[in-house]
Coordinates of C-alpha atoms and ligand atoms in Angstrom, one line a residue:
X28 CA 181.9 50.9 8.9
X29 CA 182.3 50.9 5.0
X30 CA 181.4 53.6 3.0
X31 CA 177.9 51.5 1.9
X32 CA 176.7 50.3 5.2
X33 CA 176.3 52.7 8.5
X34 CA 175.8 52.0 11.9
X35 CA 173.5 53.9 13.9
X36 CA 171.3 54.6 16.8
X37 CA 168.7 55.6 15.4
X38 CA 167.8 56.3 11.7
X39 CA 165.1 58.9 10.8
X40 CA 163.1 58.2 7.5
X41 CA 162.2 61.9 6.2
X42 CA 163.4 65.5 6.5
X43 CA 159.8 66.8 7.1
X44 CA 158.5 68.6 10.2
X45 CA 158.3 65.6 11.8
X46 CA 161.5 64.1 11.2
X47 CA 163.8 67.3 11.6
X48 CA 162.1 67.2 15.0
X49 CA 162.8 63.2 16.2
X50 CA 166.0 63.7 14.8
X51 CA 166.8 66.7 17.3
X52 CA 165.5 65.0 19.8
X53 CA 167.2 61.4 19.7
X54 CA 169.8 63.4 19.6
X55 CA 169.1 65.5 22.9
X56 CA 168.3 62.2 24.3
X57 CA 171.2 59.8 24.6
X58 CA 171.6 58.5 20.6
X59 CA 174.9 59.6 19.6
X60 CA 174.7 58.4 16.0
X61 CA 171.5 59.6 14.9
X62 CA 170.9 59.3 10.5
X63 CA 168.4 61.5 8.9
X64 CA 167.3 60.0 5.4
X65 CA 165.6 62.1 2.6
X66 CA 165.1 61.0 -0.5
X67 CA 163.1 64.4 -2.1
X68 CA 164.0 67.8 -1.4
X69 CA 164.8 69.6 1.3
X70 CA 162.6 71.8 3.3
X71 CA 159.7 69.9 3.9
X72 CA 155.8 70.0 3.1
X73 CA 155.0 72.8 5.0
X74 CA 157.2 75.4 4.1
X75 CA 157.4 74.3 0.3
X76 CA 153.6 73.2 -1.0
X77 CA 151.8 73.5 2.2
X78 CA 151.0 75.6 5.1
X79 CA 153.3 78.6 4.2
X80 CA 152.6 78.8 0.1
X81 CA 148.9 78.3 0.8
X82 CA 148.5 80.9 3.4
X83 CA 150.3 83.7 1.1
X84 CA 148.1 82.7 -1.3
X85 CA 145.4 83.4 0.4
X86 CA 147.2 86.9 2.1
X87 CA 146.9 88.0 -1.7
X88 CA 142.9 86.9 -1.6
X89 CA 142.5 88.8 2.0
X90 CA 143.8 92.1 0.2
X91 CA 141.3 91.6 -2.8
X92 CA 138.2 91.2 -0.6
X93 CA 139.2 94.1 1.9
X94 CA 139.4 96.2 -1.3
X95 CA 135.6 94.9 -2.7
X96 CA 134.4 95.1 1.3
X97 CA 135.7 98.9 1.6
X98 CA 132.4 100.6 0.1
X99 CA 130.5 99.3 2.5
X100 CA 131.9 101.7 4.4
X101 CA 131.6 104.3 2.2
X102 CA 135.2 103.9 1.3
X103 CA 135.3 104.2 -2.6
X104 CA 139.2 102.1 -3.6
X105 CA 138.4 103.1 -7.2
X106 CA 138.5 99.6 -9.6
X107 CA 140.5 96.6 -8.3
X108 CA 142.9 95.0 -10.5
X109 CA 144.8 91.9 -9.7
X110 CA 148.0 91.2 -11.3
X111 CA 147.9 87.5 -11.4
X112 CA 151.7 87.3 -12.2
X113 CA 153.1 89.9 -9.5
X114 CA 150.3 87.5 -6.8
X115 CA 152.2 84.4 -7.9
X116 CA 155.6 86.1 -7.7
X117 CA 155.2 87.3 -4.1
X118 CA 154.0 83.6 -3.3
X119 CA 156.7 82.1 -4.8
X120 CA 159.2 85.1 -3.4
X121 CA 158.1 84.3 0.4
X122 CA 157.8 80.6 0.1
X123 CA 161.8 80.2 -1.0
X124 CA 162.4 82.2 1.9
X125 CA 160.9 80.3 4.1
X126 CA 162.2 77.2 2.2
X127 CA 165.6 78.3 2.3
X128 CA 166.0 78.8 5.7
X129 CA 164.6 75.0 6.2
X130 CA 167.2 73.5 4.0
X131 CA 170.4 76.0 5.4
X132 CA 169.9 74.5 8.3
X133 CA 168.7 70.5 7.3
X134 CA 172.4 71.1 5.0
X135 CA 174.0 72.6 8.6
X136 CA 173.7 69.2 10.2
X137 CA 176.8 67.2 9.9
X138 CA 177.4 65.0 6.2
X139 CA 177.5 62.1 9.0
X140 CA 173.9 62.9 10.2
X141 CA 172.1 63.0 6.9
X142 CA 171.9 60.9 3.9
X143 CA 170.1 61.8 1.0
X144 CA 168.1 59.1 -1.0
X145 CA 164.9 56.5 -0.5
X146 CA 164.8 54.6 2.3
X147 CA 163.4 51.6 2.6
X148 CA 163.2 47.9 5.0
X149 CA 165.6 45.1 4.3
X150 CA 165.1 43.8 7.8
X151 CA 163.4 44.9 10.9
X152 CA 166.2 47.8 11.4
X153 CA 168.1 47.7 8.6
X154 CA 167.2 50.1 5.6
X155 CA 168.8 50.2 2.5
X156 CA 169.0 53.9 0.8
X157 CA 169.2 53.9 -2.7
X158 CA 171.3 57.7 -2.9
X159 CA 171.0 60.2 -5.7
X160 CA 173.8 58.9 -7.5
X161 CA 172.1 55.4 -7.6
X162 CA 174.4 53.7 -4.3
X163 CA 172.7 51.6 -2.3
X164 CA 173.9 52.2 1.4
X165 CA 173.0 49.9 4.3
X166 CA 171.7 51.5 7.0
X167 CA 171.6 49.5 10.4
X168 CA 170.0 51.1 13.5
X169 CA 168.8 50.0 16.8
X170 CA 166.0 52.5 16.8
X171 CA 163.9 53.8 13.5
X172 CA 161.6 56.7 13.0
X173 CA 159.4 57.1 10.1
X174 CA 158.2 60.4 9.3
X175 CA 157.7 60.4 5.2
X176 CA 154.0 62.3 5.4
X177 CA 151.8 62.3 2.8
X178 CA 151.4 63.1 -1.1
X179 CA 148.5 63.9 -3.1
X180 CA 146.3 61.7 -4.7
X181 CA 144.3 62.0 -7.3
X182 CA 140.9 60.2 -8.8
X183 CA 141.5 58.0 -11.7
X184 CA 139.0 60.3 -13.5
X185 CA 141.3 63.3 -13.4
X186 CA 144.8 61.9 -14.2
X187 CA 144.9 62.3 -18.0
X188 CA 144.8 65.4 -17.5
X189 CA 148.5 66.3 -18.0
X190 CA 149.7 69.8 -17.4
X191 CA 146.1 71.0 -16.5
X192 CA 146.1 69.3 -13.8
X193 CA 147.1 70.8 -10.4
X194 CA 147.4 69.6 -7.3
X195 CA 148.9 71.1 -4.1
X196 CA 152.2 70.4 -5.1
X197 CA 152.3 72.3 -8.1
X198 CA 149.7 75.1 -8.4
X199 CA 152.0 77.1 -6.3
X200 CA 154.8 76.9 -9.2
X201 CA 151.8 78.6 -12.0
X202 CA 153.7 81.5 -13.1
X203 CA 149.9 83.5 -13.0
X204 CA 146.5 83.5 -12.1
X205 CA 144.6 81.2 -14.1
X206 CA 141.1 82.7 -16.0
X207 CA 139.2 79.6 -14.6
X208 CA 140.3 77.0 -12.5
X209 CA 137.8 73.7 -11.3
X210 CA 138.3 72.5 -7.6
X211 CA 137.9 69.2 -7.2
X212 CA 137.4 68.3 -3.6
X213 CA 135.7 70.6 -0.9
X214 CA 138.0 69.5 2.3
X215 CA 140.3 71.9 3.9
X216 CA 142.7 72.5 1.1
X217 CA 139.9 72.3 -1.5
X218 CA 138.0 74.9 0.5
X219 CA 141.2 77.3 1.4
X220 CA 142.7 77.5 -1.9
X221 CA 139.3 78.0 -4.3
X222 CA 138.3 80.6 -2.3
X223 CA 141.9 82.3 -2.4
X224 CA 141.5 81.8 -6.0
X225 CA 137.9 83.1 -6.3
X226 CA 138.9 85.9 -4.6
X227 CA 141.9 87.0 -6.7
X228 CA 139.2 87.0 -9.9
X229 CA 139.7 83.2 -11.0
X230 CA 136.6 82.4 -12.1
X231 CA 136.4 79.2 -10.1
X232 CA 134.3 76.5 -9.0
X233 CA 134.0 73.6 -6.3
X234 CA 132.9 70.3 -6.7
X235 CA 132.6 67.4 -3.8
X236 CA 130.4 64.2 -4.4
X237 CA 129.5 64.4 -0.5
X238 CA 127.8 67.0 1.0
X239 CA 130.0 67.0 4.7
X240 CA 131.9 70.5 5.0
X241 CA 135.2 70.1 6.8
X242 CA 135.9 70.5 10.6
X243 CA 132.3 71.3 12.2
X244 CA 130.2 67.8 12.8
X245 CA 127.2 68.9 14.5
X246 CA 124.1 69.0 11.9
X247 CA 123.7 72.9 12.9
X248 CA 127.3 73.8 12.1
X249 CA 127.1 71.2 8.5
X250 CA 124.1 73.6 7.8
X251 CA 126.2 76.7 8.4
X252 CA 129.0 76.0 6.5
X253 CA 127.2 75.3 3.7
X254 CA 124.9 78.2 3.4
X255 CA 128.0 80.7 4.3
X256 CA 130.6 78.8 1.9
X257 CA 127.7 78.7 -1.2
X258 CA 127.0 82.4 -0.5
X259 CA 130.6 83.1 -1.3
X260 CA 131.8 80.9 -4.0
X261 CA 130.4 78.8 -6.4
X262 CA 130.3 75.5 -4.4
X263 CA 128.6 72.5 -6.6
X264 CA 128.4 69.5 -3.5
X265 CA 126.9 66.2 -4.1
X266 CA 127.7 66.2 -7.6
X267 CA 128.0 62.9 -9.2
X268 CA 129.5 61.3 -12.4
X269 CA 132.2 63.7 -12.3
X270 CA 134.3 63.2 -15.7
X271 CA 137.2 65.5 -17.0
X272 CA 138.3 65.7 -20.7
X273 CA 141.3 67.5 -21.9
X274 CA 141.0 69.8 -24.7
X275 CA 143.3 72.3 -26.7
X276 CA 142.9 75.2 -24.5
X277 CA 141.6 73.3 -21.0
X278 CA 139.5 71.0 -19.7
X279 CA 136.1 70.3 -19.9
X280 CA 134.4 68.9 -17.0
X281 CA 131.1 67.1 -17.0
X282 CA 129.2 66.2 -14.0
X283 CA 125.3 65.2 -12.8
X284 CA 123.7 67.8 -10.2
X285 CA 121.8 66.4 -7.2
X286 CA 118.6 67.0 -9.3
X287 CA 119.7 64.6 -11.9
X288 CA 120.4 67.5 -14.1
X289 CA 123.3 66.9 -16.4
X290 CA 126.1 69.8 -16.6
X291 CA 129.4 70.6 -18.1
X292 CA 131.7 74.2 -18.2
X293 CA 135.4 74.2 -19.5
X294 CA 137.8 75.6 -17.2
X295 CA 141.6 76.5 -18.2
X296 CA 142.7 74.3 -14.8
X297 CA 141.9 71.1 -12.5
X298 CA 143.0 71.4 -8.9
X299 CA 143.2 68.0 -7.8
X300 CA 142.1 68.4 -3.5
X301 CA 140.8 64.9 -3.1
X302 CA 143.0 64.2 -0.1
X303 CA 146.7 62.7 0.5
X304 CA 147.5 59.4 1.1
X305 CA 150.4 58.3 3.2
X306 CA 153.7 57.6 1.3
X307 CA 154.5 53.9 2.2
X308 CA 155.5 52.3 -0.8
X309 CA 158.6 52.5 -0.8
X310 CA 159.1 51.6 2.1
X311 CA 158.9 47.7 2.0
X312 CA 157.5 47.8 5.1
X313 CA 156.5 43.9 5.3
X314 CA 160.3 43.8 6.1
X315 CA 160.2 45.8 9.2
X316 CA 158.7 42.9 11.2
X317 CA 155.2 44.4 11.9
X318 CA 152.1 43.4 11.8
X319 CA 150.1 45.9 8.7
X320 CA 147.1 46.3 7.8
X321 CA 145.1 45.5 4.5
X322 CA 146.5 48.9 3.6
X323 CA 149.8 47.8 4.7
X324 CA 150.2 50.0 7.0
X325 CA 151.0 49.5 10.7
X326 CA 148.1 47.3 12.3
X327 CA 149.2 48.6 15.7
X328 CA 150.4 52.4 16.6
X329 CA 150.4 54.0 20.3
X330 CA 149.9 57.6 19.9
X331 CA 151.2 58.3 23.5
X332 CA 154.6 56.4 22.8
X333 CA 154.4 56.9 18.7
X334 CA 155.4 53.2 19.1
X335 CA 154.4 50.5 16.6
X336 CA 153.3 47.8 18.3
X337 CA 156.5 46.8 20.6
X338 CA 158.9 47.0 17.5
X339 CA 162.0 49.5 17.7
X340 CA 160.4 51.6 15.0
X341 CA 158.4 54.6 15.9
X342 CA 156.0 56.6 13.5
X343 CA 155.3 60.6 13.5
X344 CA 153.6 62.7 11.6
X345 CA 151.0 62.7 8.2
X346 CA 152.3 58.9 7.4
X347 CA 149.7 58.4 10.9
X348 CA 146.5 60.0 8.9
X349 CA 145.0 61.0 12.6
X350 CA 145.7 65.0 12.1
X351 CA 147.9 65.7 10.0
X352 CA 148.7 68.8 10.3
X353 CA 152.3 70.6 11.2
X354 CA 151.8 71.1 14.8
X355 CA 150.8 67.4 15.1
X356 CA 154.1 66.3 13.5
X357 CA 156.3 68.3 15.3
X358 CA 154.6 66.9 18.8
X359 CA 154.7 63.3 17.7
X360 CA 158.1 63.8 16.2
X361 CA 159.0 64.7 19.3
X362 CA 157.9 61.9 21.1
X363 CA 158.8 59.2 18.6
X364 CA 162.6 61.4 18.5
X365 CA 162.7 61.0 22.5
X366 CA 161.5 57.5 22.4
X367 CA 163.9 56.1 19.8
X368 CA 166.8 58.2 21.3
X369 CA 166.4 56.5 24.5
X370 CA 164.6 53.1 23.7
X371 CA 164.6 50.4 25.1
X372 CA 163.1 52.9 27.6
X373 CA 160.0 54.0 26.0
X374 CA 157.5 56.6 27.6
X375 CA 153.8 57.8 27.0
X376 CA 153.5 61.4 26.6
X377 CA 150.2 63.2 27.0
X378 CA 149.0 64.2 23.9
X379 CA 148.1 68.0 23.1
X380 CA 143.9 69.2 23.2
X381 CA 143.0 68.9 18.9
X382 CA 143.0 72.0 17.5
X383 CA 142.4 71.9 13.3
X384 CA 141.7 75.5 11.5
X385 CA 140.7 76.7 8.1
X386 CA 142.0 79.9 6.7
X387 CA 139.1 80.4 4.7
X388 CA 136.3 83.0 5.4
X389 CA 135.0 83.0 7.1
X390 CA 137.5 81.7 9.2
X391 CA 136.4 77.3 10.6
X392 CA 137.7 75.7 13.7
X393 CA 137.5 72.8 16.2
X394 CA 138.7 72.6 19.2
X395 CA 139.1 69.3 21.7
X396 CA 136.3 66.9 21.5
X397 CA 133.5 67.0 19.8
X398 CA 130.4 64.6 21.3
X399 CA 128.2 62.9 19.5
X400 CA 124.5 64.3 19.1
X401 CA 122.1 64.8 21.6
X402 CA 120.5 61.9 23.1
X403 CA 119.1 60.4 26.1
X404 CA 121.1 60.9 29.2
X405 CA 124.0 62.7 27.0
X406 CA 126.2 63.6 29.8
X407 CA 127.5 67.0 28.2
X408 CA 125.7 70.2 27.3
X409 CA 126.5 72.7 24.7
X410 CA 126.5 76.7 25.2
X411 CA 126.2 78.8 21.8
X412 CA 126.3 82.4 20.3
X413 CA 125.1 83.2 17.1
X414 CA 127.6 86.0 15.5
X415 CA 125.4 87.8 13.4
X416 CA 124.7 90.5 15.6
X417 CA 127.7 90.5 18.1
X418 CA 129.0 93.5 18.0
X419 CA 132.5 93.9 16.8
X420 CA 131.5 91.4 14.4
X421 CA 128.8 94.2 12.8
X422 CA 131.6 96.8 13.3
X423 CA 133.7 95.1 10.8
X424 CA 131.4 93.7 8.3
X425 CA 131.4 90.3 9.1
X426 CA 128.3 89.7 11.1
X427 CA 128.3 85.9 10.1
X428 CA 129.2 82.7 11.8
X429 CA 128.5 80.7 15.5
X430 CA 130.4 79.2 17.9
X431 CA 129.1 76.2 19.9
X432 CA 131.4 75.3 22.9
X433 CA 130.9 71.9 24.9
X434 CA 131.1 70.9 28.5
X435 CA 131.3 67.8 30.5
X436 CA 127.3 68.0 32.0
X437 CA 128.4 66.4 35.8
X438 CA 131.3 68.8 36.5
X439 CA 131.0 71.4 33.7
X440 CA 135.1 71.1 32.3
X441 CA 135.2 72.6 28.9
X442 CA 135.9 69.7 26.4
X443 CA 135.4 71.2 23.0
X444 CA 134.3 73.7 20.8
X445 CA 133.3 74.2 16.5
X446 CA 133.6 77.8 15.3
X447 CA 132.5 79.4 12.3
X448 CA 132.8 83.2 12.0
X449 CA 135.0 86.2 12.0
X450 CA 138.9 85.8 13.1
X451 CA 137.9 82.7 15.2
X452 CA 141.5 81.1 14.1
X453 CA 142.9 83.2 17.5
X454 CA 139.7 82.4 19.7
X455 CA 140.5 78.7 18.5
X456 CA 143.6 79.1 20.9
X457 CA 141.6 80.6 23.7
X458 CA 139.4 77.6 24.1
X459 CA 142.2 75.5 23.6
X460 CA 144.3 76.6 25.8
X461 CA 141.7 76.8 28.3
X462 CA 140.7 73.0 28.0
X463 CA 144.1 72.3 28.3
X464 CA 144.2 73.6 31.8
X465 CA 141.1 72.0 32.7
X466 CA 139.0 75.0 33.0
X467 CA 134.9 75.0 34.1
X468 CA 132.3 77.0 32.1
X469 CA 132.1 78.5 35.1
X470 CA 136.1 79.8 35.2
X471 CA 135.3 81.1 31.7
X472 CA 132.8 83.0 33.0
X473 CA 135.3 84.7 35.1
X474 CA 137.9 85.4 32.6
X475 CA 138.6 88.9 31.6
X476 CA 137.0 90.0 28.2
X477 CA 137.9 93.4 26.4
X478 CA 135.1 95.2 25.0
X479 CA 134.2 95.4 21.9
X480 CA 136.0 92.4 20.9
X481 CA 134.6 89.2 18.9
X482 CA 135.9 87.3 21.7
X483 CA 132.8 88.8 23.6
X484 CA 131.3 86.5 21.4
X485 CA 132.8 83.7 23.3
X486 CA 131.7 84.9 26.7
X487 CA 127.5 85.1 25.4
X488 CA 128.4 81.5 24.8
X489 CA 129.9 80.3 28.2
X490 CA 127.5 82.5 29.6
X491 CA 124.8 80.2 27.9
X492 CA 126.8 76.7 29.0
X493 CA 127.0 77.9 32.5
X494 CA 123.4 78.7 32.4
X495 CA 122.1 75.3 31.3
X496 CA 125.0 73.5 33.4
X497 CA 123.5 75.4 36.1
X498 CA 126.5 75.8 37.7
X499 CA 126.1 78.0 40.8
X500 CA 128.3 75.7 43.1
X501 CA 131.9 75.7 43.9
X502 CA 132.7 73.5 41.0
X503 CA 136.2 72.7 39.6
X504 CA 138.2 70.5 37.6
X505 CA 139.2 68.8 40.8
X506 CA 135.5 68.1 40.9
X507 CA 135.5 65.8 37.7
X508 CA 136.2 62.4 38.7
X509 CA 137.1 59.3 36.8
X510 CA 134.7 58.2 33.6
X511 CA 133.1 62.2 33.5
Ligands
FAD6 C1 148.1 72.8 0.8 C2 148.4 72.4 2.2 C3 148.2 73.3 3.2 C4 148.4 73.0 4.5 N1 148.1 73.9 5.5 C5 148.4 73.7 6.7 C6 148.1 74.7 7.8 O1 147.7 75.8 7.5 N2 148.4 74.3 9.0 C7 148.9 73.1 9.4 O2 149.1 72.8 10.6 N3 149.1 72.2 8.5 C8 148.9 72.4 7.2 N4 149.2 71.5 6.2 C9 149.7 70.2 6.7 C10 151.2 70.2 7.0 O3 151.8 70.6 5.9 C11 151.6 68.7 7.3 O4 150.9 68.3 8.5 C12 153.1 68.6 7.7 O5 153.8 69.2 6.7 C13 153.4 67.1 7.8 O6 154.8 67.0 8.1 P1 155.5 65.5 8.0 O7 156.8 65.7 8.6 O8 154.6 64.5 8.5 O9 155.6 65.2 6.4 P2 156.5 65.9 5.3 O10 156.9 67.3 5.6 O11 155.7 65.7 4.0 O12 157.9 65.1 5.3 C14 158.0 63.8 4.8 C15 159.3 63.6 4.1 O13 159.6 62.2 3.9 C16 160.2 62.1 2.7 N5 160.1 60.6 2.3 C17 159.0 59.9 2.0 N6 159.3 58.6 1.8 C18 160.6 58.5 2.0 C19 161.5 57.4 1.9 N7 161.1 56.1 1.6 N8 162.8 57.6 2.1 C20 163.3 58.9 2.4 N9 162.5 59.9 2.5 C21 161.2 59.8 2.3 C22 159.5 63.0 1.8 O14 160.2 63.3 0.6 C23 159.2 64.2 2.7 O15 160.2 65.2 2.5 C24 148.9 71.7 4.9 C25 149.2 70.8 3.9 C26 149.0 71.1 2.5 C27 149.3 70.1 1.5

């Protein structure tokens, strides 16, 4: 082996969540040379412009509001005053922790189990890494995982923007709280981050050309997220001719309301949220010997095996597009890390029930499956509760929100469930969990429930499946045969 070529089991494209995890696991199942390739920084999406940055962002935003929602219990804070620069500094504190302890242990693994640089297809199994200090090292592998996620992209409208524009990756890096800030993009992180920022006193504002909220699909739910998001924030959906210029001291956007009105405000920042696409470029993937797509990605993936079509490559993580989200990775890094490890011997694992939440408040969530709306002979049935007067909810001063949860109609299993409402991130796991285990509305029924606790929300809800399921019977999941 020369110091520019490498042999090896099985070669891991990206140090993300995804790839630290296949690379584990090739390892914990029969590779013995196993190569993990990075060609950015350490410490992965997650921990460094994702999940963790996002969520003490939005910590800082939980304090404000808590603070502005005291007097309503007669609990006078005196004025609130953010201090936009110590917010960003505690952000920025706690996300290099978390960072740091990511890339100790990614710079643990042994120098002959990592290789730093951009990897991409010369032939089916063999990558070429072009290494920081401009090398070019062969790589040749029996087995290939490619786990290099996603990056942001933005609209061509918004990207002469310069250094007022934002996206994910770098509003986390603002040394303080801009005055105003425009959102562009009302998905998950569009949603979760202008309300942190609203929150902290950015005078902000949200703009989608569509009208669909994340998460929730049923037409109630749409409706409910809309009314409870616009109460709270200035949300501008369906907008249309949505321009951006860059001045002096900002931006000014201009845009057409639904009404046909034209409108246009300056705001100090754009935060670019109009999704992530999956990094493939680089890749050169029509060398890998795979059929792609007109996107040129892989025509044919197997989420069970995290196979592409019967190649020796396996794929994990964001670079899918089905859910990208961390606990996704690390499962199908898993698989694709066991798969590759041990291929030619390739299994199906049983994917996990979908669960997708959004930190925002209130607090969204879906659980499971989702049907399609009613119709004749649907063959499920849906039980709700409307939160606005459940108790513990009132008690706290979030009386808002509902929670619809489904069931199979012929043998009443639990299949799914959308939540909007108080804290429903941790009643997101109840109903998960129970669907994973195959549990009736009727077992739910039985369950234990604490009072007064929102999750006495959940049981008025079974409550109301098990009554229209009309399940009086000895059902159970044993009960639900094929095609239910
Ligand atoms: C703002 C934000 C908030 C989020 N919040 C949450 C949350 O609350 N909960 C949640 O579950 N998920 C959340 N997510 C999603 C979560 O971060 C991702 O699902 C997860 O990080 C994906 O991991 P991954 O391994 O697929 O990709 P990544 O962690 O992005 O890893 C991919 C790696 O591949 C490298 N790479 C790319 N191309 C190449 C190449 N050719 N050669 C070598 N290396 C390459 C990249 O540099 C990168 O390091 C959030 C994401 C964002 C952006």
């Amino acid at each position: 082996m020369s110091e520019n070529q490498r042999e090896v089991d099985v070669a891991v494209i990206g140090a993300g969540t995804a790839g630290l995890v296949a690379h584990r696991q090739a390892l914990a199942n029969g590779a013995q040379r196993v190569v993990l390739i990075e060609g950015g920084p350490y410490g992965t999406t997650c921990a460094r412009v994702g999940c963790m940055p996002s969520k003490l962002l939005i910590a800082a935003a939980e304090a404000a509001e808590q603070v502005r929602a005291a007097k309503q219990f007669g609990v006078e804070p005196g004025s609130l005053e953010i201090d936009g620069a110590a917010v960003m500094a505690r952000v920025q504190r706690e996300r290099d922790r978390f960072v740091s302890f990511v890339v100790d242990s990614t710079e643990d693994l042994d120098p002959t189990q990592r290789l730093r640089g951009w990897a991409r297809f010369v032939e089916p199994t063999t990558l070429e890494v072009t290494t920081q200090d401009d090398r070019a090292v062969r790589v040749v592998a029996k087995a290939v995982v490619i786990a290099t996620g996603t990056a942001p992209w933005v609209p061509p409208s918004l990207r002469e923007l310069g250094d007022r524009l934002l996206t994910s990756d770098s509003v986390f890096e603002l040394p303080t709280l801009p005055k105003s800030l425009a959102v562009v993009g009302a998905g998950v992180i569009g949603l979760e981050l202008g309300q942190a920022m609203h929150r902290l006193g950015v005078e902000t504002s949200v703009f989608d050309l569509d009208a669909r909220m994340p998460l929730v699909s049923s037409a109630v739910m749409q409706d409910l997220a809309r009314e409870l998001f616009a109460a709270r924030m200035d949300l501008r959906l369906r907008v249309s001719n949505l321009q951006a210029q860059r001045r002096d001291d900002g931006v000014l956007l201009s845009w057409t309301d639904p009404d046909g009105r034209a409108r246009e405000a300056a705001f100090e920042y754009v935060l670019a949220a109009t999704g992530r696409r999956p990094q493939l470029a680089r890749l050169d993937l029509q060398n890998a010997g795979i059929e792609l797509d007109e996107r040129g990605a892989p025509k044919y993936w197997d989420e069970r095996t995290t196979q592409v079509g019967d190649a020796p490559i396996f794929m994990a993580g964001d670079i899918i597009g089905g859910r990208p989200l961390l606990h996704e990775a690390a499962a199908e890094g898993r698989i694709a890390g066991i798969n590759a490890g041990r291929y030619p011997e390739v299994r199906a694992h049983v994917r996990q029930v979908p669960l997708g939440i959004m930190f925002s408040d209130p607090n969204v969530a879906i659980v499971g499956e989702i049907p399609k709306p009613e119709g004749e002979g649907c063959e499920w049935e849906v039980g709700e509760v409307d939160y606005t007067n459940q108790g513990r909810a009132r008690v706290i001063g979030e009386g808002h929100g509902r929670v619809r949860i489904y069931a199979r109609r012929r043998c009443g299993t639990l299949i799914g469930a959308e939540m909007i409402g108080p804290r429903v991130e941790h009643m997101a796991h109840l109903l998960a969990w129970s669907i994973e285990q195959g549990m009736t509305a009727k077992r739910a029924r039985e369950m234990p429930f604490y009072h007064p606790t929102v999750e006495e929300g959940l049981r008025t809800a079974i409550h109301d499946l098990a009554r229209k399921l009309k399940m009086v019977g000895k059902l159970g999941p044993l009960d639900c045969g094929p095609g239910t």
